[in-house]
Amino acid sequence: MNPNEHGKRVSGLFDNIAVWYDFLNHFLSVGQDVYWRRRLVRFVRSGPTGAVLDLAAGTLDVSVELLRQNPTLRVFSLDFSRAMLCRGKAKIAKHPAIIPVQADGRALPLPDGCVDMVTIAFGIRNILPRTDAYREILRVLAPGGRLCILEFGTGQARIWQGAYNFYLGTVLPRIGRFFSKNPEAYQYLADTIRAFPNARILAGELLDAGFDTVSYEPLSSGIVYIHVAQKPR
Ligand SMILES: C[S@@+](CC[C@H](N)C(=O)[O-])C[C@H]1O[C@@H](n2cnc3c(N)ncnc32)[C@H](O)[C@@H]1O
């Protein structure tokens, strides 16, 4: 599938599950997703631009957490699924500093060097090719700015004696299918988690793309990872 067809398929898929997205996120992760996003945002440091890009912002939970932890920030919340952004609208009613933008992460409608930080939670896995997103992220980051990624591990290592792997491959697609009435969506979730590179390979990818001082840390026994990569000064 070429990258544009892939993009259309992914945005259509998130448009379809947007109504259920928040509920299923909290339910399927047993509330851990809230803790994971909070940990991601702790890596964010405000800089000279005072602005952050929350890429693949979805229903805006990371954007709201960014402001909760850093009340003076301006946040551009970008996603190509209109339905996902619309679901998040009520959450930002009291936060005029959050600016939702519908656009593709591979062609950011932002000027060079305009943000100190880019966050992306559970989004980079969906973007193909990832090198296009890295190129655009590097362009909009100010020198020394940071990219903070929250993403699932590969799902290939045995976690909790295989209980997590069974959950990912068998339980999760069935629950997702039942609630969202979309057989494809949660199978897609499990498939993309398994197809994602491990943390070491991703770190290499980020270095090849032009970031420096790349680091990562596992959360919840490696179910998810936070990766931090800095643009050279
Ligand atoms: C799993 S959701 C994550 C949403 C949110 N960051 C969160 O923490 O819940 C992935 C999001 O990435 C968006 N997305 C995927 N590919 C994208 C692209 N190329 N450009 C912009 N958004 C994209 C989808 O529309 C979806 O809202």
mmCIF file of N, CA and C in Angstrom, residues 45-109:
data_model
loop_
_atom_site.group_PDB
_atom_site.id
_atom_site.type_symbol
_atom_site.label_atom_id
_atom_site.label_comp_id
_atom_site.label_asym_id
_atom_site.label_seq_id
_atom_site.Cartn_x
_atom_site.Cartn_y
_atom_site.Cartn_z
ATOM 1 N N ARG A 45 10.095 20.418 28.262
ATOM 2 C CA ARG A 45 10.676 21.621 28.871
ATOM 3 C C ARG A 45 10.301 22.805 27.990
ATOM 4 N N SER A 46 9.813 23.861 28.633
ATOM 5 C CA SER A 46 9.479 25.050 27.856
ATOM 6 C C SER A 46 10.777 25.736 27.401
ATOM 7 N N GLY A 47 10.724 26.401 26.260
ATOM 8 C CA GLY A 47 11.928 27.073 25.717
ATOM 9 C C GLY A 47 11.554 28.429 25.171
ATOM 10 N N PRO A 48 12.396 28.993 24.311
ATOM 11 C CA PRO A 48 12.192 30.371 23.847
ATOM 12 C C PRO A 48 10.905 30.597 23.066
ATOM 13 N N THR A 49 10.400 29.606 22.351
ATOM 14 C CA THR A 49 9.189 29.847 21.554
ATOM 15 C C THR A 49 7.928 29.792 22.429
ATOM 16 N N GLY A 50 7.984 29.086 23.547
ATOM 17 C CA GLY A 50 6.805 28.925 24.415
ATOM 18 C C GLY A 50 5.733 28.047 23.796
ATOM 19 N N ALA A 51 6.088 27.365 22.704
ATOM 20 C CA ALA A 51 5.070 26.576 21.989
ATOM 21 C C ALA A 51 5.495 25.109 21.849
ATOM 22 N N VAL A 52 4.486 24.259 21.820
ATOM 23 C CA VAL A 52 4.690 22.818 21.668
ATOM 24 C C VAL A 52 3.755 22.314 20.572
ATOM 25 N N LEU A 53 4.234 21.356 19.804
ATOM 26 C CA LEU A 53 3.354 20.673 18.848
ATOM 27 C C LEU A 53 3.007 19.313 19.423
ATOM 28 N N ASP A 54 1.686 19.052 19.572
ATOM 29 C CA ASP A 54 1.236 17.714 19.950
ATOM 30 C C ASP A 54 0.755 17.056 18.661
ATOM 31 N N LEU A 55 1.601 16.171 18.145
ATOM 32 C CA LEU A 55 1.333 15.561 16.841
ATOM 33 C C LEU A 55 0.527 14.277 17.023
ATOM 34 N N ALA A 56 -0.371 13.980 16.065
ATOM 35 C CA ALA A 56 -1.296 12.847 16.180
ATOM 36 C C ALA A 56 -2.065 12.995 17.494
ATOM 37 N N ALA A 57 -2.590 14.193 17.707
ATOM 38 C CA ALA A 57 -3.154 14.593 19.006
ATOM 39 C C ALA A 57 -4.450 13.871 19.348
ATOM 40 N N GLY A 58 -5.124 13.311 18.353
ATOM 41 C CA GLY A 58 -6.336 12.523 18.608
ATOM 42 C C GLY A 58 -7.389 13.307 19.359
ATOM 43 N N THR A 59 -7.842 12.768 20.494
ATOM 44 C CA THR A 59 -8.903 13.426 21.266
ATOM 45 C C THR A 59 -8.332 14.364 22.336
ATOM 46 N N LEU A 60 -7.079 14.752 22.164
ATOM 47 C CA LEU A 60 -6.442 15.880 22.854
ATOM 48 C C LEU A 60 -6.046 15.639 24.319
ATOM 49 N N ASP A 61 -5.950 14.403 24.753
ATOM 50 C CA ASP A 61 -5.562 14.149 26.149
ATOM 51 C C ASP A 61 -4.137 14.622 26.452
ATOM 52 N N VAL A 62 -3.200 14.392 25.522
ATOM 53 C CA VAL A 62 -1.827 14.850 25.773
ATOM 54 C C VAL A 62 -1.789 16.382 25.782
ATOM 55 N N SER A 63 -2.524 17.005 24.864
ATOM 56 C CA SER A 63 -2.540 18.475 24.797
ATOM 57 C C SER A 63 -3.011 19.075 26.127
ATOM 58 N N VAL A 64 -4.064 18.497 26.682
ATOM 59 C CA VAL A 64 -4.601 19.012 27.954
ATOM 60 C C VAL A 64 -3.585 18.774 29.081
ATOM 61 N N GLU A 65 -2.934 17.620 29.075
ATOM 62 C CA GLU A 65 -1.923 17.314 30.092
ATOM 63 C C GLU A 65 -0.726 18.271 29.970
ATOM 64 N N LEU A 66 -0.387 18.637 28.728
ATOM 65 C CA LEU A 66 0.714 19.586 28.520
ATOM 66 C C LEU A 66 0.429 20.903 29.242
ATOM 67 N N LEU A 67 -0.811 21.368 29.110
ATOM 68 C CA LEU A 67 -1.169 22.639 29.763
ATOM 69 C C LEU A 67 -1.307 22.482 31.273
ATOM 70 N N ARG A 68 -1.774 21.324 31.693
ATOM 71 C CA ARG A 68 -1.926 21.092 33.140
ATOM 72 C C ARG A 68 -0.551 21.187 33.819
ATOM 73 N N GLN A 69 0.467 20.606 33.182
ATOM 74 C CA GLN A 69 1.794 20.619 33.789
ATOM 75 C C GLN A 69 2.585 21.898 33.478
ATOM 76 N N ASN A 70 2.194 22.585 32.390
ATOM 77 C CA ASN A 70 2.940 23.796 31.966
ATOM 78 C C ASN A 70 1.936 24.863 31.531
ATOM 79 N N PRO A 71 1.299 25.553 32.507
ATOM 80 C CA PRO A 71 0.154 26.419 32.180
ATOM 81 C C PRO A 71 0.447 27.565 31.214
ATOM 82 N N THR A 72 1.724 27.904 30.985
ATOM 83 C CA THR A 72 1.990 29.060 30.115
ATOM 84 C C THR A 72 2.226 28.671 28.650
ATOM 85 N N LEU A 73 2.189 27.382 28.364
ATOM 86 C CA LEU A 73 2.481 26.933 26.986
ATOM 87 C C LEU A 73 1.383 27.293 25.998
ATOM 88 N N ARG A 74 1.767 27.374 24.727
ATOM 89 C CA ARG A 74 0.825 27.376 23.611
ATOM 90 C C ARG A 74 0.966 26.021 22.942
ATOM 91 N N VAL A 75 -0.156 25.359 22.637
ATOM 92 C CA VAL A 75 -0.077 23.996 22.100
ATOM 93 C C VAL A 75 -0.784 23.913 20.749
ATOM 94 N N PHE A 76 -0.042 23.520 19.722
ATOM 95 C CA PHE A 76 -0.667 23.206 18.427
ATOM 96 C C PHE A 76 -0.976 21.715 18.444
ATOM 97 N N SER A 77 -2.264 21.375 18.322
ATOM 98 C CA SER A 77 -2.680 19.969 18.406
ATOM 99 C C SER A 77 -3.088 19.508 17.026
ATOM 100 N N LEU A 78 -2.224 18.715 16.420
ATOM 101 C CA LEU A 78 -2.433 18.378 15.007
ATOM 102 C C LEU A 78 -2.809 16.913 14.817
ATOM 103 N N ASP A 79 -3.837 16.691 14.008
ATOM 104 C CA ASP A 79 -4.239 15.319 13.675
ATOM 105 C C ASP A 79 -4.946 15.367 12.321
ATOM 106 N N PHE A 80 -4.876 14.269 11.560
ATOM 107 C CA PHE A 80 -5.598 14.308 10.279
ATOM 108 C C PHE A 80 -7.003 13.727 10.370
ATOM 109 N N SER A 81 -7.391 13.226 11.542
ATOM 110 C CA SER A 81 -8.772 12.744 11.696
ATOM 111 C C SER A 81 -9.628 13.839 12.335
ATOM 112 N N ARG A 82 -10.552 14.368 11.548
ATOM 113 C CA ARG A 82 -11.420 15.433 12.045
ATOM 114 C C ARG A 82 -12.282 14.940 13.203
ATOM 115 N N ALA A 83 -12.777 13.697 13.073
ATOM 116 C CA ALA A 83 -13.671 13.149 14.103
ATOM 117 C C ALA A 83 -12.947 13.023 15.444
ATOM 118 N N MET A 84 -11.675 12.645 15.412
ATOM 119 C CA MET A 84 -10.910 12.526 16.667
ATOM 120 C C MET A 84 -10.753 13.911 17.306
ATOM 121 N N LEU A 85 -10.372 14.911 16.519
ATOM 122 C CA LEU A 85 -10.218 16.263 17.071
ATOM 123 C C LEU A 85 -11.543 16.774 17.629
ATOM 124 N N CYS A 86 -12.639 16.501 16.916
ATOM 125 C CA CYS A 86 -13.958 16.976 17.369
ATOM 126 C C CYS A 86 -14.338 16.344 18.713
ATOM 127 N N ARG A 87 -14.004 15.076 18.905
ATOM 128 C CA ARG A 87 -14.283 14.417 20.190
ATOM 129 C C ARG A 87 -13.570 15.127 21.333
ATOM 130 N N GLY A 88 -12.402 15.715 21.022
ATOM 131 C CA GLY A 88 -11.621 16.375 22.070
ATOM 132 C C GLY A 88 -12.054 17.800 22.353
ATOM 133 N N LYS A 89 -12.950 18.328 21.540
ATOM 134 C CA LYS A 89 -13.297 19.766 21.610
ATOM 135 C C LYS A 89 -13.748 20.206 23.005
ATOM 136 N N ALA A 90 -14.620 19.398 23.625
ATOM 137 C CA ALA A 90 -15.157 19.769 24.938
ATOM 138 C C ALA A 90 -14.049 19.887 25.978
ATOM 139 N N LYS A 91 -12.992 19.095 25.816
ATOM 140 C CA LYS A 91 -11.898 19.101 26.808
ATOM 141 C C LYS A 91 -11.108 20.404 26.766
ATOM 142 N N ILE A 92 -11.152 21.095 25.607
ATOM 143 C CA ILE A 92 -10.300 22.297 25.491
ATOM 144 C C ILE A 92 -11.114 23.594 25.540
ATOM 145 N N ALA A 93 -12.412 23.451 25.888
ATOM 146 C CA ALA A 93 -13.273 24.641 25.902
ATOM 147 C C ALA A 93 -12.689 25.728 26.808
ATOM 148 N N LYS A 94 -12.053 25.315 27.911
ATOM 149 C CA LYS A 94 -11.498 26.309 28.854
ATOM 150 C C LYS A 94 -10.019 26.573 28.591
ATOM 151 N N HIS A 95 -9.512 26.078 27.475
ATOM 152 C CA HIS A 95 -8.072 26.208 27.199
ATOM 153 C C HIS A 95 -7.829 26.838 25.825
ATOM 154 N N PRO A 96 -7.978 28.165 25.724
ATOM 155 C CA PRO A 96 -7.762 28.801 24.417
ATOM 156 C C PRO A 96 -6.327 28.653 23.914
ATOM 157 N N ALA A 97 -5.394 28.265 24.800
ATOM 158 C CA ALA A 97 -3.988 28.105 24.370
ATOM 159 C C ALA A 97 -3.784 26.830 23.567
ATOM 160 N N ILE A 98 -4.824 25.982 23.512
ATOM 161 C CA ILE A 98 -4.710 24.768 22.685
ATOM 162 C C ILE A 98 -5.392 25.035 21.346
ATOM 163 N N ILE A 99 -4.610 24.898 20.285
ATOM 164 C CA ILE A 99 -5.127 25.219 18.945
ATOM 165 C C ILE A 99 -5.181 23.936 18.116
ATOM 166 N N PRO A 100 -6.392 23.361 17.896
ATOM 167 C CA PRO A 100 -6.471 22.143 17.085
ATOM 168 C C PRO A 100 -6.314 22.449 15.595
ATOM 169 N N VAL A 101 -5.573 21.594 14.916
ATOM 170 C CA VAL A 101 -5.328 21.781 13.479
ATOM 171 C C VAL A 101 -5.489 20.427 12.793
ATOM 172 N N GLN A 102 -6.327 20.400 11.743
ATOM 173 C CA GLN A 102 -6.457 19.152 10.987
ATOM 174 C C GLN A 102 -5.424 19.159 9.863
ATOM 175 N N ALA A 103 -4.459 18.263 9.934
ATOM 176 C CA ALA A 103 -3.417 18.195 8.894
ATOM 177 C C ALA A 103 -2.660 16.888 9.023
ATOM 178 N N ASP A 104 -1.895 16.596 7.978
ATOM 179 C CA ASP A 104 -1.093 15.377 7.950
ATOM 180 C C ASP A 104 0.269 15.640 8.590
ATOM 181 N N GLY A 105 0.684 14.740 9.454
ATOM 182 C CA GLY A 105 1.971 14.887 10.143
ATOM 183 C C GLY A 105 3.155 14.831 9.205
ATOM 184 N N ARG A 106 2.934 14.442 7.955
ATOM 185 C CA ARG A 106 4.046 14.379 7.001
ATOM 186 C C ARG A 106 4.217 15.691 6.240
ATOM 187 N N ALA A 107 3.308 16.644 6.480
ATOM 188 C CA ALA A 107 3.401 17.960 5.818
ATOM 189 C C ALA A 107 2.832 18.990 6.791
ATOM 190 N N LEU A 108 3.653 19.404 7.751
ATOM 191 C CA LEU A 108 3.147 20.245 8.844
ATOM 192 C C LEU A 108 2.920 21.683 8.374
ATOM 193 N N PRO A 109 1.730 22.233 8.638
ATOM 194 C CA PRO A 109 1.451 23.617 8.208
ATOM 195 C C PRO A 109 2.001 24.633 9.227
#
